[in-house]
Short mmCIF file of C-alpha atoms in Angstrom, two decimals:
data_model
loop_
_atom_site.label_atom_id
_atom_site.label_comp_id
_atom_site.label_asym_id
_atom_site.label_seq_id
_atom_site.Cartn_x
_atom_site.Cartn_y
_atom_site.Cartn_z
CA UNK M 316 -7.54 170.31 -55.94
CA UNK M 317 -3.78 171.18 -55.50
CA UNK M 318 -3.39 175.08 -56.54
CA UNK M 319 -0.61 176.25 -58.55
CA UNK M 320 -0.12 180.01 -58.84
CA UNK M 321 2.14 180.44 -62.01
CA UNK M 322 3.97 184.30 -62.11
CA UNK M 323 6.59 184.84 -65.31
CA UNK M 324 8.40 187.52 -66.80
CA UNK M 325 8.00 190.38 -63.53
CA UNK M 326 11.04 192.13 -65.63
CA UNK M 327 10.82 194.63 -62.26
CA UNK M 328 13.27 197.32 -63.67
CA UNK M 329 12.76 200.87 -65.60
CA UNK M 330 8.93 200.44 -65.90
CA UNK M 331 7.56 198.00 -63.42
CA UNK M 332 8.53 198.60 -59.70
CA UNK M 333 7.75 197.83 -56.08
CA UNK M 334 4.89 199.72 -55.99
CA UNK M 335 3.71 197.60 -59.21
CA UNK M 336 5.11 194.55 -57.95
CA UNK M 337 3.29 194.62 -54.28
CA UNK M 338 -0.04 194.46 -56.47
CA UNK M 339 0.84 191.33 -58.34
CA UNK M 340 1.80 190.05 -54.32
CA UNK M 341 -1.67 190.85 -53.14
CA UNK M 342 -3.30 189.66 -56.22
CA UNK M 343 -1.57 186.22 -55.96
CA UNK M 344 -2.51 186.16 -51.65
CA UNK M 345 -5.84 186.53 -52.97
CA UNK M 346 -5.92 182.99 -55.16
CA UNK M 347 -4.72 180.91 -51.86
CA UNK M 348 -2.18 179.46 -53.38
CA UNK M 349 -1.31 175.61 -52.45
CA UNK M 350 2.69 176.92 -54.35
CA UNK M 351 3.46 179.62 -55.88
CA UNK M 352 6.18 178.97 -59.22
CA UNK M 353 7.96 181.61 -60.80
CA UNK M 354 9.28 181.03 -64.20
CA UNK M 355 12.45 183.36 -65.18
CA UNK M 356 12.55 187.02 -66.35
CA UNK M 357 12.38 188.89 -62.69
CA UNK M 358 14.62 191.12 -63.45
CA UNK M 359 15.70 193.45 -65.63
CA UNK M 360 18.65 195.19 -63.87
CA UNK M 361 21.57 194.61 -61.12
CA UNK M 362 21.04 193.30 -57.56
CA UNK M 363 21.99 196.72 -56.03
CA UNK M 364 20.06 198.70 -58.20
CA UNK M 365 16.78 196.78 -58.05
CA UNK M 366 17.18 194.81 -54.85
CA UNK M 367 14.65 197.01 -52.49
CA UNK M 368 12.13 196.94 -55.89
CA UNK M 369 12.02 193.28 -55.21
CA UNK M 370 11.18 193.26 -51.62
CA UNK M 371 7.47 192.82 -52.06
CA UNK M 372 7.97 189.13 -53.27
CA UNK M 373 8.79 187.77 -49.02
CA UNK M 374 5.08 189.05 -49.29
CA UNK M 375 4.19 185.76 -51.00
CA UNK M 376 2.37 183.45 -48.81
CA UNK M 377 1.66 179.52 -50.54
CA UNK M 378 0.79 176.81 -48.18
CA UNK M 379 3.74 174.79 -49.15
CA UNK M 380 6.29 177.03 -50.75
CA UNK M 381 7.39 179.45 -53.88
CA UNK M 382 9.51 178.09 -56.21
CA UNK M 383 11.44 179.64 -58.94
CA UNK M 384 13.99 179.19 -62.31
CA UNK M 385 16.11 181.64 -63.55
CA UNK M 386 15.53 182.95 -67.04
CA UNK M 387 17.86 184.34 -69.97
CA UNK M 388 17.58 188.25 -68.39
CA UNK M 389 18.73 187.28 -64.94
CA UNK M 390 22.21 185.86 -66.52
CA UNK M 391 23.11 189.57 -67.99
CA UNK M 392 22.42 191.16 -64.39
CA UNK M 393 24.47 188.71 -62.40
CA UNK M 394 22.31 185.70 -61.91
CA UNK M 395 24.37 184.43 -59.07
CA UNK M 396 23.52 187.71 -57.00
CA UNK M 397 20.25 187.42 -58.06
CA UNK M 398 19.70 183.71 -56.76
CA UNK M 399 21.00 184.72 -53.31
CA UNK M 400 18.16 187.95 -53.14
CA UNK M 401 15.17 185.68 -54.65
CA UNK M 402 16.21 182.91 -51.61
CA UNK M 403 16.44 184.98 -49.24
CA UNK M 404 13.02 186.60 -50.22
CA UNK M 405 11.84 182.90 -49.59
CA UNK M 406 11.99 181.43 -53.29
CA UNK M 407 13.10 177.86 -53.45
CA UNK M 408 15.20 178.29 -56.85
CA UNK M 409 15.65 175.09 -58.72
CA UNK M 410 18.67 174.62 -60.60
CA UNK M 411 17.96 171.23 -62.12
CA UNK M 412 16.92 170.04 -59.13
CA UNK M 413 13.35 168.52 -57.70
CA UNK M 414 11.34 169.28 -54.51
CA UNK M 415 8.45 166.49 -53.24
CA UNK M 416 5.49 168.28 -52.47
CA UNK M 417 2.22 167.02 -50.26
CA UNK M 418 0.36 163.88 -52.20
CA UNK M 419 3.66 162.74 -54.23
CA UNK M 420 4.06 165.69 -56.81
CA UNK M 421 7.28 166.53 -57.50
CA UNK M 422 8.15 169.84 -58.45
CA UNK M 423 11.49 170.27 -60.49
CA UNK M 424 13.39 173.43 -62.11
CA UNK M 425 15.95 173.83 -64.97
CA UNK M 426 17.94 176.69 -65.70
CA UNK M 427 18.02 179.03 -68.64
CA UNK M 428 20.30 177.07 -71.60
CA UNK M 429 22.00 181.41 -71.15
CA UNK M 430 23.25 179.47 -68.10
CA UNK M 431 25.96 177.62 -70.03
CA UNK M 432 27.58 181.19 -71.27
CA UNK M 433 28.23 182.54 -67.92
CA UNK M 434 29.69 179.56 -66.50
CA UNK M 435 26.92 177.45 -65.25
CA UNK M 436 25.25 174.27 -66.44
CA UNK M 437 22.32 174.27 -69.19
CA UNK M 438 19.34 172.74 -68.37
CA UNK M 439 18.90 168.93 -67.60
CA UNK M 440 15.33 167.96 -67.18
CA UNK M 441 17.06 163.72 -66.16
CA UNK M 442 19.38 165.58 -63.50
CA UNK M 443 16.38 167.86 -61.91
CA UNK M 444 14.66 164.60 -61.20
CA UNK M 445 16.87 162.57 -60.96
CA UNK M 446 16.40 160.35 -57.29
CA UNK M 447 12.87 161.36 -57.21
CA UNK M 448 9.88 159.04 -56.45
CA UNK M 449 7.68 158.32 -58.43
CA UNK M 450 4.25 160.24 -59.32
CA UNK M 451 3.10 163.73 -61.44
CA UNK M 452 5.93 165.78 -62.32
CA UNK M 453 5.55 169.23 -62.95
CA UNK M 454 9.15 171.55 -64.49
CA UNK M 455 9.34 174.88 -64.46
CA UNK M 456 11.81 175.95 -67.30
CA UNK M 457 11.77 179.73 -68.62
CA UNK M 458 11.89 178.56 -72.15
CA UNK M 459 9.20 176.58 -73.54
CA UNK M 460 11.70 174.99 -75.92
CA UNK M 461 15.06 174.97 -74.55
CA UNK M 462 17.65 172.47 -74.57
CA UNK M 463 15.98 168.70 -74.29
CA UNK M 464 12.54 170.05 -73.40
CA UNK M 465 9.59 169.41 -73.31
CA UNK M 466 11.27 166.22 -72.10
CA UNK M 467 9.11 163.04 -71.61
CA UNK M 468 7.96 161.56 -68.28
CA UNK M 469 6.77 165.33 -67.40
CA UNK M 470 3.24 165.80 -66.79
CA UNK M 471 3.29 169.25 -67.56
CA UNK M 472 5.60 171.74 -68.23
CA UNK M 473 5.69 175.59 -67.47
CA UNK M 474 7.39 177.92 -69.24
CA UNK M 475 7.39 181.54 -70.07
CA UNK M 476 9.47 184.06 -72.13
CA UNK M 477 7.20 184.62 -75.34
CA UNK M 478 5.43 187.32 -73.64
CA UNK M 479 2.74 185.37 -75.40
CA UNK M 480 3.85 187.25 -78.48
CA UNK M 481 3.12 190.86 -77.15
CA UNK M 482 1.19 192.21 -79.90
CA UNK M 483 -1.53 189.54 -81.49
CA UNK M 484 0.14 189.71 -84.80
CA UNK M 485 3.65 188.84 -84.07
CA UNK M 486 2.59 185.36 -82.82
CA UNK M 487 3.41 183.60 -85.59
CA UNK M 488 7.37 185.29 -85.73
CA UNK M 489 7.63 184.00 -81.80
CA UNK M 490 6.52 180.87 -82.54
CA UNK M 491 8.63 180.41 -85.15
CA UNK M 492 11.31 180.99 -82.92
CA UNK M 493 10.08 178.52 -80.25
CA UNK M 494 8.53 175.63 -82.10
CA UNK M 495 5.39 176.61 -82.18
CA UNK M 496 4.95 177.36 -78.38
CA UNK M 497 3.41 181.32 -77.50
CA UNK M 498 1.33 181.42 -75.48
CA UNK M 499 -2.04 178.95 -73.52
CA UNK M 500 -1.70 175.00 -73.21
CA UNK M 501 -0.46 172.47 -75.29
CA UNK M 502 -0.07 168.54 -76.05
CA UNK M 503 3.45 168.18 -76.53
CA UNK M 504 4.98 165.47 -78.83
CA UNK M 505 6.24 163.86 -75.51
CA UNK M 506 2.75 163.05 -74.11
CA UNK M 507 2.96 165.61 -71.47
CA UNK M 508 0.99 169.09 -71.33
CA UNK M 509 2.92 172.68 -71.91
CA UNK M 510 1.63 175.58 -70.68
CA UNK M 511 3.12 178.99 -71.56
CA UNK M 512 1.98 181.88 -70.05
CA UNK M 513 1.72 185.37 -71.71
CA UNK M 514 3.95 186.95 -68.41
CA UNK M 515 3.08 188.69 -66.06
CA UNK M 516 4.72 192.11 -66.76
CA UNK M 517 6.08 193.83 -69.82
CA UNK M 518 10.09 193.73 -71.36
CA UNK M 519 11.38 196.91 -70.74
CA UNK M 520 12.83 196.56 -74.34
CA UNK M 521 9.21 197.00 -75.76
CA UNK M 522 7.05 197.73 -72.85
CA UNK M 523 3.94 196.91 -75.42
CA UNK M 524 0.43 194.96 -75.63
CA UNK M 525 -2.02 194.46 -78.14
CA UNK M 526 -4.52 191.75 -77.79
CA UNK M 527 -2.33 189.76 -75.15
CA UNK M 528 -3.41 190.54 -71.53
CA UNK M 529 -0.45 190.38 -68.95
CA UNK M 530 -1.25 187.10 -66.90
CA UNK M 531 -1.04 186.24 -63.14
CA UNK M 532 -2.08 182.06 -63.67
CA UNK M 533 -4.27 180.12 -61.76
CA UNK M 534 -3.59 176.32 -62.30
CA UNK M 535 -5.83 173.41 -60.23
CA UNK M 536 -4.54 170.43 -60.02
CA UNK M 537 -6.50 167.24 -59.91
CA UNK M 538 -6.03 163.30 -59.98
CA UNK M 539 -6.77 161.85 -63.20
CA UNK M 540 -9.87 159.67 -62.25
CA UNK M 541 -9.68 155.79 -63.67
CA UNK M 542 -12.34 154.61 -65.86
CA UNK M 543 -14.50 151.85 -63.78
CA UNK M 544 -14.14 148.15 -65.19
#
């Protein structure tokens, strides 16, 4: 019964702001979150520009944390700034790196592969868990696809970025572009499960929808239950 709230793609800039932003907050409260995870795309502008539209996130209140990853768009508006406002808003941000949470799941986080061209490292899905106990493992990783992933030994993945192809008929173009993966759950080759959510807010580069609702996720958790002999 472990609760995972799953928020992706905010893209708080031009078109969505606090006042927007405060609403996904309260909407989230209101789902009791066990964690709240955050997969990439918060942003779509500088730390001084958009810092006070980004207050509403300390809002957040999860039982045993929020957690976050950095996407491709917070690399072109100075991810390192951005990292220091999302932690001290209270997001744990995992850069291929794992947390334990309560009953042995461990949470881990890559970075965006964007990382690499900015100075940083790409994402390593061995390195975020690497040390950790055994157990469920759940990665957060902005792209559904990127480098190495889905990697085994996950339990599930959850991604973002697709926008879950913003208008119905494009889905097949985004998929094409990340192997298949748009938008809902999926077996992956790796025996794990991928979920992609269809974001929570719009790209200010095509602030559109057409048959893909904007998605605040709700994701219960339980123990896979052992056949009697």
């Amino acid at each position: 019964g472990f609760t995972l709230v799953q928020l992706s793609d905010l893209h708080i800039g031009p078109v969505q702001k606090k006042d927007w932003l405060s609403e996904v907050v309260r909407k989230t409260n209101a789902l009791s979150p066990d964690a709240v995870v955050i997969t990439g795309d918060m942003i779509d502008g500088l730390p001084e520009a958009l810092s006070k539209e980004m207050t509403p996130l300390s809002g957040i209140r999860a039982r045993f944390g929020v957690f976050g990853v950095t996407g491709n768009h917070e690399y072109y508006y100075n991810a390192r700034g951005w990292v220091r406002e999302f932690q001290a808003l209270g997001i744990t941000m995992l850069n291929n790196e794992h947390r334990v949470l309560p009953g042995g799941l461990v949470l881990g986080g890559v970075p965006d592969h964007t990382a690499a061209r900015f100075g940083g490292n790409g994402p390593d899905a061995s390195v975020a868990f690497l040390g950790a106990p055994s157990g469920p493992r759940i990665l957060l990783s902005h792209k559904p696809n990127d480098e190495g992933l889905p990697a085994p030994g996950v339990s599930l993945q959850l991604s973002g970025h697709t926008h879950g192809g913003l208008i119905f008929f494009l889905a097949p173009l985004i998929g094409f572009y990340n192997a298949g993966y748009v938008n809902g759950l999926y077996h992956t080759p790796q025996g794990g499960l991928l979920y992609v959510s269809p974001g929570t807010g719009l790209w200010n580069g095509f602030s559109c929808r057409l048959g893909v609702p904007s998605e605040i996720t709700r994701i219960v958790l339980h123990r896979e239950e052992k056949a009697a002999r």
